[in-house]
Every structure is written in C-alpha cells, then in structure tokens.
Short mmCIF file of the C-alpha atoms (twelve columns), coordinates in Angstrom:
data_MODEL
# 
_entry.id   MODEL 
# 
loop_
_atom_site.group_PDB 
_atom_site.id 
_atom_site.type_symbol 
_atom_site.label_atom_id 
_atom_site.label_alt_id 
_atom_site.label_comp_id 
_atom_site.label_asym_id 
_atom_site.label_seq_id 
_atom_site.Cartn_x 
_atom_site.Cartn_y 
_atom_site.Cartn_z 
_atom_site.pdbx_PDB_model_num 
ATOM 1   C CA . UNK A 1   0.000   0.000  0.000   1 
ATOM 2   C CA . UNK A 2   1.230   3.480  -0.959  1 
ATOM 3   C CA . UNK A 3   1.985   5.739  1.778   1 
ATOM 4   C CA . UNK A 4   1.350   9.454  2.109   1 
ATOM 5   C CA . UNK A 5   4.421   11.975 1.890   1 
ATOM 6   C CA . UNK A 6   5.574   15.521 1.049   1 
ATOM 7   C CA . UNK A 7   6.278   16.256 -2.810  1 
ATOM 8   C CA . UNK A 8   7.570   19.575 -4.178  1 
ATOM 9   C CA . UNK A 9   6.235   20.309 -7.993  1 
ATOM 10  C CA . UNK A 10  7.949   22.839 -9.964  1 
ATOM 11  C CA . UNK A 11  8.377   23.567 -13.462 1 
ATOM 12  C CA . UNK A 12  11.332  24.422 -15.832 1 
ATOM 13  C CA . UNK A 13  11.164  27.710 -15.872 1 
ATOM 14  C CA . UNK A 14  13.383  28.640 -19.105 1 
ATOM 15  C CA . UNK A 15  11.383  25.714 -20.898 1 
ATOM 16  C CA . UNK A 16  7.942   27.523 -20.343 1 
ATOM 17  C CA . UNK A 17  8.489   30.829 -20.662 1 
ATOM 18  C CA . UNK A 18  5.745   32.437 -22.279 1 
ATOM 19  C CA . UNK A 19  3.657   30.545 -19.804 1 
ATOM 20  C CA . UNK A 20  2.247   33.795 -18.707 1 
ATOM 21  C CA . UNK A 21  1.510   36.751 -20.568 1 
ATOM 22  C CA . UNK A 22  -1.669  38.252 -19.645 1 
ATOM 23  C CA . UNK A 23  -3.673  38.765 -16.044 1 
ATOM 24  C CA . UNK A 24  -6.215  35.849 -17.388 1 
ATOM 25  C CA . UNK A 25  -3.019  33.851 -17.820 1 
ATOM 26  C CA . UNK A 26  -2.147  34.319 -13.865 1 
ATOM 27  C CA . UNK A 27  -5.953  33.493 -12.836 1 
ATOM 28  C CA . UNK A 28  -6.187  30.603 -14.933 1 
ATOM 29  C CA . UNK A 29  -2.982  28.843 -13.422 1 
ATOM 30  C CA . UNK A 30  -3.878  29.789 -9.839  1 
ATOM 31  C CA . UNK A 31  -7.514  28.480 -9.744  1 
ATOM 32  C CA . UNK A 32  -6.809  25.941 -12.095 1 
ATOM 33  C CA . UNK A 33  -4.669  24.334 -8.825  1 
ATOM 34  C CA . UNK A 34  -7.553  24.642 -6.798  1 
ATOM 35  C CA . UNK A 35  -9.776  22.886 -9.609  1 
ATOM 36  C CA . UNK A 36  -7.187  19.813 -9.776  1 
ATOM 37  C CA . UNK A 37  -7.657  19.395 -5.967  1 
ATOM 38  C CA . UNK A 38  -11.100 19.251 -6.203  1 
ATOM 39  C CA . UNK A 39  -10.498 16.322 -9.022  1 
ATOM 40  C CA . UNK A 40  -7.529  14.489 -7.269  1 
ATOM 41  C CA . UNK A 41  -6.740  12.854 -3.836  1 
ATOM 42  C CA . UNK A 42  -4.331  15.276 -2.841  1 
ATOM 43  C CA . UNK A 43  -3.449  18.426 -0.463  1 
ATOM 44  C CA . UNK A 44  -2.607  21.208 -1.685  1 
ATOM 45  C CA . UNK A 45  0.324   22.523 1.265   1 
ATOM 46  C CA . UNK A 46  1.258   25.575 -0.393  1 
ATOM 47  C CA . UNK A 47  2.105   27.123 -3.757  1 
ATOM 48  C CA . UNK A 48  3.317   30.300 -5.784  1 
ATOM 49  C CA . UNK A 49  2.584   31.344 -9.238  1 
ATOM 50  C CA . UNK A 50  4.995   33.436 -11.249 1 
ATOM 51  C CA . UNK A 51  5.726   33.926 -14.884 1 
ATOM 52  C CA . UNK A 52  7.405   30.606 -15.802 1 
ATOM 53  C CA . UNK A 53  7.394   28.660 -13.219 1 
ATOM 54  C CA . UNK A 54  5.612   27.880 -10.396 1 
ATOM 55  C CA . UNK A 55  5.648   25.441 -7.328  1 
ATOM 56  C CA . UNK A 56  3.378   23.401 -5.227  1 
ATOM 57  C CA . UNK A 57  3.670   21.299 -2.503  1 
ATOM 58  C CA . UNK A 58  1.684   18.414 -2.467  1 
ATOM 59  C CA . UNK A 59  1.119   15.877 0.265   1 
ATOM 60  C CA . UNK A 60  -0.687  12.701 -0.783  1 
ATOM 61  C CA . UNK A 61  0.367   9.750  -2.205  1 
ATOM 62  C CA . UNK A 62  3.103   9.273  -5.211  1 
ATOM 63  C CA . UNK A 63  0.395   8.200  -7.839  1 
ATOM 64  C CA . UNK A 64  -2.098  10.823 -7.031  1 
ATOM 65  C CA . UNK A 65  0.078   13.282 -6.748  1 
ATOM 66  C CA . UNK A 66  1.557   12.137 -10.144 1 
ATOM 67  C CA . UNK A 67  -1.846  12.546 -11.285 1 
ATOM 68  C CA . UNK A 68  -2.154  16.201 -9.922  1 
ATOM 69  C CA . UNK A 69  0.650   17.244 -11.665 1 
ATOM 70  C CA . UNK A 70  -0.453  15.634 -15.197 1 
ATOM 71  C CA . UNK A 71  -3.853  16.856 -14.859 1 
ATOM 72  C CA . UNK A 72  -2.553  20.552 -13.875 1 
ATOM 73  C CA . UNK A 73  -0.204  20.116 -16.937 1 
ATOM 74  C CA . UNK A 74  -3.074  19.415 -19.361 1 
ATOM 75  C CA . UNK A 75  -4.934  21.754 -18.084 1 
ATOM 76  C CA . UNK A 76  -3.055  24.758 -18.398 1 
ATOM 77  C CA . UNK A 77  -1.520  23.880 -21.658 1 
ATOM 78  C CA . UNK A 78  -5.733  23.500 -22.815 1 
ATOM 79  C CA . UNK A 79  -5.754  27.159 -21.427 1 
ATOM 80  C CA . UNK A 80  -3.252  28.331 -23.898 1 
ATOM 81  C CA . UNK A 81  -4.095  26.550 -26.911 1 
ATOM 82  C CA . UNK A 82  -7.804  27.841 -26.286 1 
ATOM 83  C CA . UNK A 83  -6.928  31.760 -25.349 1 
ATOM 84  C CA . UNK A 84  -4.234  31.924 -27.865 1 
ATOM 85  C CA . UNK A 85  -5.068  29.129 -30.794 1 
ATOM 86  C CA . UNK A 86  -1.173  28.151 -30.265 1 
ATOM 87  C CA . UNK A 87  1.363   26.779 -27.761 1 
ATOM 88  C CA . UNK A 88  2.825   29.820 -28.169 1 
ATOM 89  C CA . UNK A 89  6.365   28.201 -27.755 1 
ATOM 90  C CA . UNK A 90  5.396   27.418 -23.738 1 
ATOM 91  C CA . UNK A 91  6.801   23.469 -23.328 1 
ATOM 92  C CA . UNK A 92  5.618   22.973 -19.852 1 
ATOM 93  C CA . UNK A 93  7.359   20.046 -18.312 1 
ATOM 94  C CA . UNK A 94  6.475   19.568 -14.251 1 
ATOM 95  C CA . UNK A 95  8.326   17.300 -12.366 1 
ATOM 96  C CA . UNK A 96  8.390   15.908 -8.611  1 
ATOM 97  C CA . UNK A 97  10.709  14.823 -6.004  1 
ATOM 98  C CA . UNK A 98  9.745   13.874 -2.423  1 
ATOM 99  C CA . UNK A 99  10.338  15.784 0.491   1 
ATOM 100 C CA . UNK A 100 11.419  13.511 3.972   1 
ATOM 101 C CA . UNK A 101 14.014  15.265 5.901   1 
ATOM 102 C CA . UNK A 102 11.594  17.939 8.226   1 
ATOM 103 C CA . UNK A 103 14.393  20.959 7.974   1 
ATOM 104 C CA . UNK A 104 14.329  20.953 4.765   1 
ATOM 105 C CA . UNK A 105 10.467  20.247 4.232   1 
ATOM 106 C CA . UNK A 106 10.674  23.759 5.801   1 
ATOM 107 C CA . UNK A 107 12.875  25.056 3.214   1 
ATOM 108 C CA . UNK A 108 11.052  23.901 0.812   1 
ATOM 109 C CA . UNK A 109 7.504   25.085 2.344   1 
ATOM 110 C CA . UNK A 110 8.665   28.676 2.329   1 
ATOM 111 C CA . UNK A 111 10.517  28.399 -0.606  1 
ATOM 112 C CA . UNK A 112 7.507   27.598 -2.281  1 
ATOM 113 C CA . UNK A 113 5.824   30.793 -1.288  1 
ATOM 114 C CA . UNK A 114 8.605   33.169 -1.312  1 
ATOM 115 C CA . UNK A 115 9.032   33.224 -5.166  1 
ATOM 116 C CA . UNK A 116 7.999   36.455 -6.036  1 
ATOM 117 C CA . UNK A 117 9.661   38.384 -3.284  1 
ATOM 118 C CA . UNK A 118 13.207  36.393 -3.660  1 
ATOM 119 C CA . UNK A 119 12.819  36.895 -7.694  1 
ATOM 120 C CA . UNK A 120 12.615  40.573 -7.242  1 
ATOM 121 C CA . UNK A 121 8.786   41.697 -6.516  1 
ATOM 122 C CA . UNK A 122 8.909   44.338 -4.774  1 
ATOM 123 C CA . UNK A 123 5.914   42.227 -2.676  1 
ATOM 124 C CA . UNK A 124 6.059   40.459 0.737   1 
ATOM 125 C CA . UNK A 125 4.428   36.816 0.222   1 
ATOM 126 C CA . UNK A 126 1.597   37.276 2.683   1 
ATOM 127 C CA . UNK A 127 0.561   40.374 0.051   1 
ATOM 128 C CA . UNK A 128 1.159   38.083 -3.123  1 
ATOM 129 C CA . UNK A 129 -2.660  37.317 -4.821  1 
ATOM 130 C CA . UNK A 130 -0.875  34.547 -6.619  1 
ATOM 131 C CA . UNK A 131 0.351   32.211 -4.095  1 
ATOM 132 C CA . UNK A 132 -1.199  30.893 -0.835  1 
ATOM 133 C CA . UNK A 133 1.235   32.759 1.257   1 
ATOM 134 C CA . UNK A 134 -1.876  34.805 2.465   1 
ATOM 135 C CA . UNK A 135 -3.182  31.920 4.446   1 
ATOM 136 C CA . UNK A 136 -0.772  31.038 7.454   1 
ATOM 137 C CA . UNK A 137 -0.370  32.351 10.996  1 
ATOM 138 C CA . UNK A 138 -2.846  34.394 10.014  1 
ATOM 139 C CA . UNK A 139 -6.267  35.755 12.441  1 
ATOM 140 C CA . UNK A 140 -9.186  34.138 10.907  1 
ATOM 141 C CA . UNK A 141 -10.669 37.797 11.352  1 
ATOM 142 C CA . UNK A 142 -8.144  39.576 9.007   1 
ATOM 143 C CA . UNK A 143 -9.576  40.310 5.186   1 
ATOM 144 C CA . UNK A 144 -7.959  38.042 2.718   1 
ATOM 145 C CA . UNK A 145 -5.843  39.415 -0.385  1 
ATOM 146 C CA . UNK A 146 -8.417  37.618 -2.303  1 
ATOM 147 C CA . UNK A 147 -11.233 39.940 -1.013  1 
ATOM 148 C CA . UNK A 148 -9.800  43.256 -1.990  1 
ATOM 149 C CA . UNK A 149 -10.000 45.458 -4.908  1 
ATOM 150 C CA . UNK A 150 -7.155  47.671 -5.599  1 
ATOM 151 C CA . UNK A 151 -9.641  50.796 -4.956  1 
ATOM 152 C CA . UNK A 152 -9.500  49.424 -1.016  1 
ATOM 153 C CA . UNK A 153 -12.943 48.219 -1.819  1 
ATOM 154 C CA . UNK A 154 -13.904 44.441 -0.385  1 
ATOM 155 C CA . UNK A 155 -15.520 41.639 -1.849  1 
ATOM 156 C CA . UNK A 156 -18.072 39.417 -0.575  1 
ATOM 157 C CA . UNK A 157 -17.399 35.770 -1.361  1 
ATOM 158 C CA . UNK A 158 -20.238 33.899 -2.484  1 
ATOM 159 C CA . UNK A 159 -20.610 30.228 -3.315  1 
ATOM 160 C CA . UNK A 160 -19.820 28.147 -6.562  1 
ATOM 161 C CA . UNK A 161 -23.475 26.782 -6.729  1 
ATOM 162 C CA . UNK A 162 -24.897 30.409 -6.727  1 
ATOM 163 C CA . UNK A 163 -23.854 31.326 -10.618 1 
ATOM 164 C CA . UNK A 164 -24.648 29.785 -14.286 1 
ATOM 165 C CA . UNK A 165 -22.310 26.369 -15.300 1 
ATOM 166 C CA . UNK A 166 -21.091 28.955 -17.738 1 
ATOM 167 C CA . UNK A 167 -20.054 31.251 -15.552 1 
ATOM 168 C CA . UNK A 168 -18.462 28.623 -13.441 1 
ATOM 169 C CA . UNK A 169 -16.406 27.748 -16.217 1 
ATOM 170 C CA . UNK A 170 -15.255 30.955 -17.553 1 
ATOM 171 C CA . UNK A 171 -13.927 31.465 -14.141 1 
ATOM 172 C CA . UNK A 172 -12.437 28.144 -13.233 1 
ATOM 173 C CA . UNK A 173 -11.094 27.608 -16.877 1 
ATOM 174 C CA . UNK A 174 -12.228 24.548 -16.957 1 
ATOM 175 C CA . UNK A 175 -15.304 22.080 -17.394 1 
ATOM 176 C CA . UNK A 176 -14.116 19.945 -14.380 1 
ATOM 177 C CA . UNK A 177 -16.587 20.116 -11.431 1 
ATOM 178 C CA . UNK A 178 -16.137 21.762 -7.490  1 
ATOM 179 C CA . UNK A 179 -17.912 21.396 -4.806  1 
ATOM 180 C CA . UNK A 180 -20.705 23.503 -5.013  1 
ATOM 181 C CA . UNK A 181 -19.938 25.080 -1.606  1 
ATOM 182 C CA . UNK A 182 -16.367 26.208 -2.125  1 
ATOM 183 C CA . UNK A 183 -16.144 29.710 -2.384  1 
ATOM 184 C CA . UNK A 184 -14.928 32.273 -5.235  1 
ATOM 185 C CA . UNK A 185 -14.272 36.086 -4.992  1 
ATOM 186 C CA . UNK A 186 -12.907 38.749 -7.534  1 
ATOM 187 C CA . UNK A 187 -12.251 35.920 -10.055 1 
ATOM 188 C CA . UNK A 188 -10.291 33.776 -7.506  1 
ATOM 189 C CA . UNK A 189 -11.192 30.125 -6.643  1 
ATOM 190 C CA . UNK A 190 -10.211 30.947 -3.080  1 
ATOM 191 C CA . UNK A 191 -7.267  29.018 -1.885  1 
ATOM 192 C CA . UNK A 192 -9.339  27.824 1.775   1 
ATOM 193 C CA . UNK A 193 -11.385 25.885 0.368   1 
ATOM 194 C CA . UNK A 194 -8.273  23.291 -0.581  1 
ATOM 195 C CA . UNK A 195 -4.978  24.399 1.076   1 
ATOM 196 C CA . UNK A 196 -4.080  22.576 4.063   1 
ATOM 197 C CA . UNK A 197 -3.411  25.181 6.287   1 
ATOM 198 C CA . UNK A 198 -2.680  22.758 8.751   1 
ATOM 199 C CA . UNK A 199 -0.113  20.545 7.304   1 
ATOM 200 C CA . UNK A 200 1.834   23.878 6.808   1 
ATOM 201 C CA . UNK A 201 1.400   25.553 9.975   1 
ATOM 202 C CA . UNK A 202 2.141   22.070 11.697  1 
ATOM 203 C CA . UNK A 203 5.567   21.527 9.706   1 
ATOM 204 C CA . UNK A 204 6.850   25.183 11.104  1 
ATOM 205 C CA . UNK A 205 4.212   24.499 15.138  1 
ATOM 206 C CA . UNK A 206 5.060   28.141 15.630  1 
ATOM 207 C CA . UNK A 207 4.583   31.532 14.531  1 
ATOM 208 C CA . UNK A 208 8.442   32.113 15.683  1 
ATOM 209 C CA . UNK A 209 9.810   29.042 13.924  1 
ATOM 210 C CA . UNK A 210 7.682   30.375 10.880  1 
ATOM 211 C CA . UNK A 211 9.490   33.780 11.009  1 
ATOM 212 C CA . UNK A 212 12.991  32.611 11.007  1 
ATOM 213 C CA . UNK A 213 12.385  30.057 8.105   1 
ATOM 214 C CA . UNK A 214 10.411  33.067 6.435   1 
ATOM 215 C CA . UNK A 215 13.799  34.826 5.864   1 
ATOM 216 C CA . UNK A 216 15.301  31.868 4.050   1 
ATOM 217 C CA . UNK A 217 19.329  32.473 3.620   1 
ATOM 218 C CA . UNK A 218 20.947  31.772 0.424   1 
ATOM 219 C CA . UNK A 219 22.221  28.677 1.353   1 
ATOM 220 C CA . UNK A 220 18.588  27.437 2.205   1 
ATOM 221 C CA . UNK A 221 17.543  28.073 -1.269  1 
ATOM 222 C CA . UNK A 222 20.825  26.928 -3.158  1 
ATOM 223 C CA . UNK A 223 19.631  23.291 -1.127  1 
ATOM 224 C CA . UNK A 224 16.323  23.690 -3.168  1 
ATOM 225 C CA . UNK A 225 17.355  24.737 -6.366  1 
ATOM 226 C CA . UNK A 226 20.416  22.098 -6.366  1 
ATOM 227 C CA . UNK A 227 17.871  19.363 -5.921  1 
ATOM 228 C CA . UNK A 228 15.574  20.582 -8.662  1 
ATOM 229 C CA . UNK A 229 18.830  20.696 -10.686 1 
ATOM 230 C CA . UNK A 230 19.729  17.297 -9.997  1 
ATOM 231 C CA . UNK A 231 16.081  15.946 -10.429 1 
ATOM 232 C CA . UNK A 232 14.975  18.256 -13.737 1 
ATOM 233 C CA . UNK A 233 18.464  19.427 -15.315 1 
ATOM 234 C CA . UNK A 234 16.225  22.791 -14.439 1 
ATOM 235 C CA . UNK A 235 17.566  26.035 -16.462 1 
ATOM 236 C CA . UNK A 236 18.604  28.500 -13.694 1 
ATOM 237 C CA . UNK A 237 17.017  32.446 -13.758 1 
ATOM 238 C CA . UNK A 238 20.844  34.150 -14.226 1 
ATOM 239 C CA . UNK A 239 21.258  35.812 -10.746 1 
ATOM 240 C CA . UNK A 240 20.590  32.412 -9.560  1 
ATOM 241 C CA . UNK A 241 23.197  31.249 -11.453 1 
ATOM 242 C CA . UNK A 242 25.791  33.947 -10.722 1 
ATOM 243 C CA . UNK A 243 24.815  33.472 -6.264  1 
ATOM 244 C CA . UNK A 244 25.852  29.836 -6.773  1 
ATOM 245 C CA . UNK A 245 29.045  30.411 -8.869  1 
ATOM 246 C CA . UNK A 246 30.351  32.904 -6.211  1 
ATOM 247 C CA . UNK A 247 29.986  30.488 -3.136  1 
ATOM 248 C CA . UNK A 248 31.403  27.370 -5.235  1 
ATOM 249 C CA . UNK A 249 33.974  29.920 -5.720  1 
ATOM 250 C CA . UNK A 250 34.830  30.881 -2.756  1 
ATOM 251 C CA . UNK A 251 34.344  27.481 -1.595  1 
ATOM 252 C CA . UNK A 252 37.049  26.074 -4.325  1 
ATOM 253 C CA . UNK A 253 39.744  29.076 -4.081  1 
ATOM 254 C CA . UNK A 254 38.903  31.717 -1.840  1 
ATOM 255 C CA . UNK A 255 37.260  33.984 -4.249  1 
ATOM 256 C CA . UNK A 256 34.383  35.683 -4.902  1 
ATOM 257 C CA . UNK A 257 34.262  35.735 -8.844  1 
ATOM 258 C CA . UNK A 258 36.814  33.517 -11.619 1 
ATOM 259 C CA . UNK A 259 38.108  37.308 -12.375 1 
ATOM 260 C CA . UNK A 260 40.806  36.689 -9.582  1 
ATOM 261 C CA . UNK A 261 41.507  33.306 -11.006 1 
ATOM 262 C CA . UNK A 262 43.782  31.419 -13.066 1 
ATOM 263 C CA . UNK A 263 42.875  29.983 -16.583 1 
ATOM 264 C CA . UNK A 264 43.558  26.058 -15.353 1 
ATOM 265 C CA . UNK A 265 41.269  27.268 -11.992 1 
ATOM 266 C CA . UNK A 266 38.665  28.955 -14.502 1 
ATOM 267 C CA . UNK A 267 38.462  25.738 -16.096 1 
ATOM 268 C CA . UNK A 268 37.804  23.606 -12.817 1 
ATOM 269 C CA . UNK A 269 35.149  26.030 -11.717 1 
ATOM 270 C CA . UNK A 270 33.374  25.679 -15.286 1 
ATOM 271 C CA . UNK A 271 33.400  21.613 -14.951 1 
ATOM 272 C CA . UNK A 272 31.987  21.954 -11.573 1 
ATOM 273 C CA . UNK A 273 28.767  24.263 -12.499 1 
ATOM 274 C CA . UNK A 274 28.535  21.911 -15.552 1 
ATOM 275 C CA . UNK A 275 28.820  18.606 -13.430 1 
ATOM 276 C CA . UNK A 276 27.127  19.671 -10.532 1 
ATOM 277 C CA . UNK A 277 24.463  22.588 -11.096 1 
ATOM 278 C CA . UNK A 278 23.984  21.521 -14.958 1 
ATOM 279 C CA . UNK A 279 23.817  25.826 -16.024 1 
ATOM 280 C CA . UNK A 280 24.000  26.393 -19.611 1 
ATOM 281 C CA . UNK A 281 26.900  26.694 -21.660 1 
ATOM 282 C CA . UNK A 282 25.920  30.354 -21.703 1 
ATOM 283 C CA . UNK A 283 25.698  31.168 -18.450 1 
ATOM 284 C CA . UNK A 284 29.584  28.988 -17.538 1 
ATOM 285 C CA . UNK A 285 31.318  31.238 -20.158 1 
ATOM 286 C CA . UNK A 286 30.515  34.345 -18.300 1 
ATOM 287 C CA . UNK A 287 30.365  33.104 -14.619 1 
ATOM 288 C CA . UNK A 288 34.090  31.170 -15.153 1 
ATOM 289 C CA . UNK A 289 35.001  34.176 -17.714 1 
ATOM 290 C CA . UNK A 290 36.197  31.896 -20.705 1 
ATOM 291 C CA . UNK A 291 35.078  31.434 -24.465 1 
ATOM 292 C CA . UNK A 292 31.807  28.958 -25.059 1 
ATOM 293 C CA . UNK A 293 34.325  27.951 -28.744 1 
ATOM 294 C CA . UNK A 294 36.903  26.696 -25.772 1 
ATOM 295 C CA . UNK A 295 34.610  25.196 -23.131 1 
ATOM 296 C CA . UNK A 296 32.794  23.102 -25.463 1 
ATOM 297 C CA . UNK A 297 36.066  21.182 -26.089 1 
ATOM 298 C CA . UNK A 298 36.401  20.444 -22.675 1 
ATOM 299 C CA . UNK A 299 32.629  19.855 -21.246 1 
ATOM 300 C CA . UNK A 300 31.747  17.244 -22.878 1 
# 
C-alpha cells in the first residue's frame, strides 16, 4: 500500500516561458490548482505562481500526486491553446521529487511561497494574490488578499453553486466540477477551500519558527534549487546562477568571482557548475570568464 508523503512540484522555468503573458493567464494557473484538488486525492500545502514557473507542494500519495501534476499540466496547456489558438512556444514540463528530511520540508515550504519576493517583486508573500502565502499564521478575522479590490474596496465571497455552469467555467477555466460550496471572490477560486493550512502551519508548530524560516538564507535556497537541478536538469534564472558560482567559488579558491583566477582554476570552476548545477553553456562562459568555442572542447 502506498503511503502518504511531502512532494515539491515545480516547473522548468526557461522551458515555459511564455507561460504567462496576460492577467487571465495568472488566474487561470492559480484556480486551475484549486480545480485539480477538487479532481484528485491530494493536499494542496502551499504554492506560488509566477511567470514561468511555479511550485506546489503536495502531500498525498506518489500516484495521485503524479496525477495532480499531469492533470494541472493538461490543463493549463488547454488554457493556452484555447486563449491563444497556439502553444505559443510554452513546453511545460512539471516534475516531482519527495520531500522527507523535516528541515528541509521547511525550506522547501517557504521556498515555495517566497518566489515572487526572492525573484525581485517588490511584494512580501503574505501580500502576493498569486500564491497561498496569504493563508498562514494568520487571524481568521483579518480580510484576505483575495477579497480586496485595488480601490481598497472588499468583496463578498459567495458560493460556486450560486452562478450559471457557464459562468463557473469561464472562471475556473475549466469544465471539471467543485464542490458547489467552495467559495470564489474577484475571479479567484479561493485558496481555503483546498490548502491545508494545517499541514503547513504544523511543519513550522510556531509563529516564531515560521518567522525565522520566512527569511530563508541563500544557502537554504541553493539546497532547493540544487535538488531541482539534480532531479529536472532545471535552467537556472541568471542571478541564480551567478549566487551559486560565487559560493562554489569561494568554496574552491577563496574567491568571490573567476576574475581573480587562473585559466587552469577557470576551467575547474566551469566543470563543476557543468557537473554539478547543470547551467547552460551560456551562463559557464561568463560566470568562469572563458570562451563557449573553448569550453565546449572540454565539457563534454
């Protein structure tokens, strides 16, 4: 019998870029989670949405789970081909590992939700409408990002049995069926009616513990995004890339960038982003500062 467990989904970024290119884009990929919840025996833990790539954790079993992420796959990919009569370029490949070791479920719970604000947003992830980061050690009386306009004005959520099929549809983005009793507001499926709230409050117990992981130090995320790397051969955003050559870096010679280093060091750096972080050719020319026509004869 399979037993229940922790799984981080994520997406190769570089791969689907395109993914999202209008506001309908971002609603149809966040409620379009909530809709494969409904139609799967899985809980949603927490997730972010951004441009090209987002993340979910999942707690279930492996096969369901595996059939979240297909059906959220197909689904979004339908969403595309229907808005824009074309793939657009967007290949989106989703992949899974499993999550066991409880510090670094936590690392991977925030890091989940922290997407837009360590990519650059100038957004805190309990303000992001795109992720569930609005949910957790939160009062139950506090107004929900979901709720309000960006007038100040606040919404009143009603129920998914109160409007037309039709409209159900439009606003779901798919012909997959809810409960009739979940809730929707300003467009949004709302996230409480599927996240467990509980799974993720109970892997941090505190609000304190919460805080601290909240602030999630480089070398919390470079533990992520290596084992994405080594599960996906995931395409690293640039200043990703350029973080993790300085600490190998420093690691391997004492320095903070290949301009202090020798041509036979500059070399051994390049194998090692290649080997172990899998960056593009691209990217190891200018982080180990040598020609792509010369490391191509030697990364074979």
């Amino acid at each position: 019998m399979e037993t229940e467990n922790y799984y981080h989904l994520f997406a190769n970024g570089d791969e689907a870029k395109n993914l999202i290119v209008s506001e309908s884009d971002y609603y149809a990929a966040f409620n379009l989670i909530g809709v494969c919840a409904a139609n799967t025996a899985v809980k949603v833990v927490s997730f972010s949405v951004e441009d090209s790539h987002p993340h979910v954790l999942l707690f279930g079993r492996k096969s369901d789970c595996h059939e979240f992420m297909s059906m959220y796959e197909r689904s979004i990919m339908h969403h595309i081909v229907e808005s824009r009569k074309t793939t657009d370029g967007v290949v989106l490949m989703f992949d899974m590992y499993p999550v066991t070791n409880d510090e670094y479920l936590r690392n991977v719970a925030v890091y989940t939700i922290i997407q837009p604000t360590k990519d650059g947003k100038s957004i805190m992830p309990f303000d992001y409408p795109w992720g569930s980061g609005a949910l957790y050690f939160r009062p139950s009386w506090m107004a929900s990002v979901w709720q309000l306009y960006p007038d100040g004005r606040m919404g009143v959520p009603y129920q998914a049995v109160s409007i037309s099929k039709r409209h159900l549809q439009s606003i779901l983005y798919s012909k997959r069926e809810i409960p009739g009793n979940w809730l929707i507001c300003n467009g949004f499926l709302l996230p409480s009616n599927y996240v467990a709230t509980d799974l993720f409050e109970g892997i941090f117990v505190t609000h304190n513990c919460y805080r601290v992981f909240l602030g999630n130090s480089s070398r919390k995320n470079e533990m992520v995004i290596n084992r994405m790397v080594k599960i996906h051969g995931i395409i690293l955003e640039d200043y990703e890339a350029r973080r993790i050559s300085e600490n190998v870096c420093m690691s391997l010679f004492g320095k903070r960038t290949a301009r202090w280093l020798t041509l036979q060091q500059r070399l051994v750096l390049a194998r090692n982003l290649k080997r172990e972080r899998n960056m593009t050719l691209r990217q190891i020319a200018t982080l180990s500062r040598l020609p792509e026509s010369e490391l191509k004869k030697y990364l074979k």
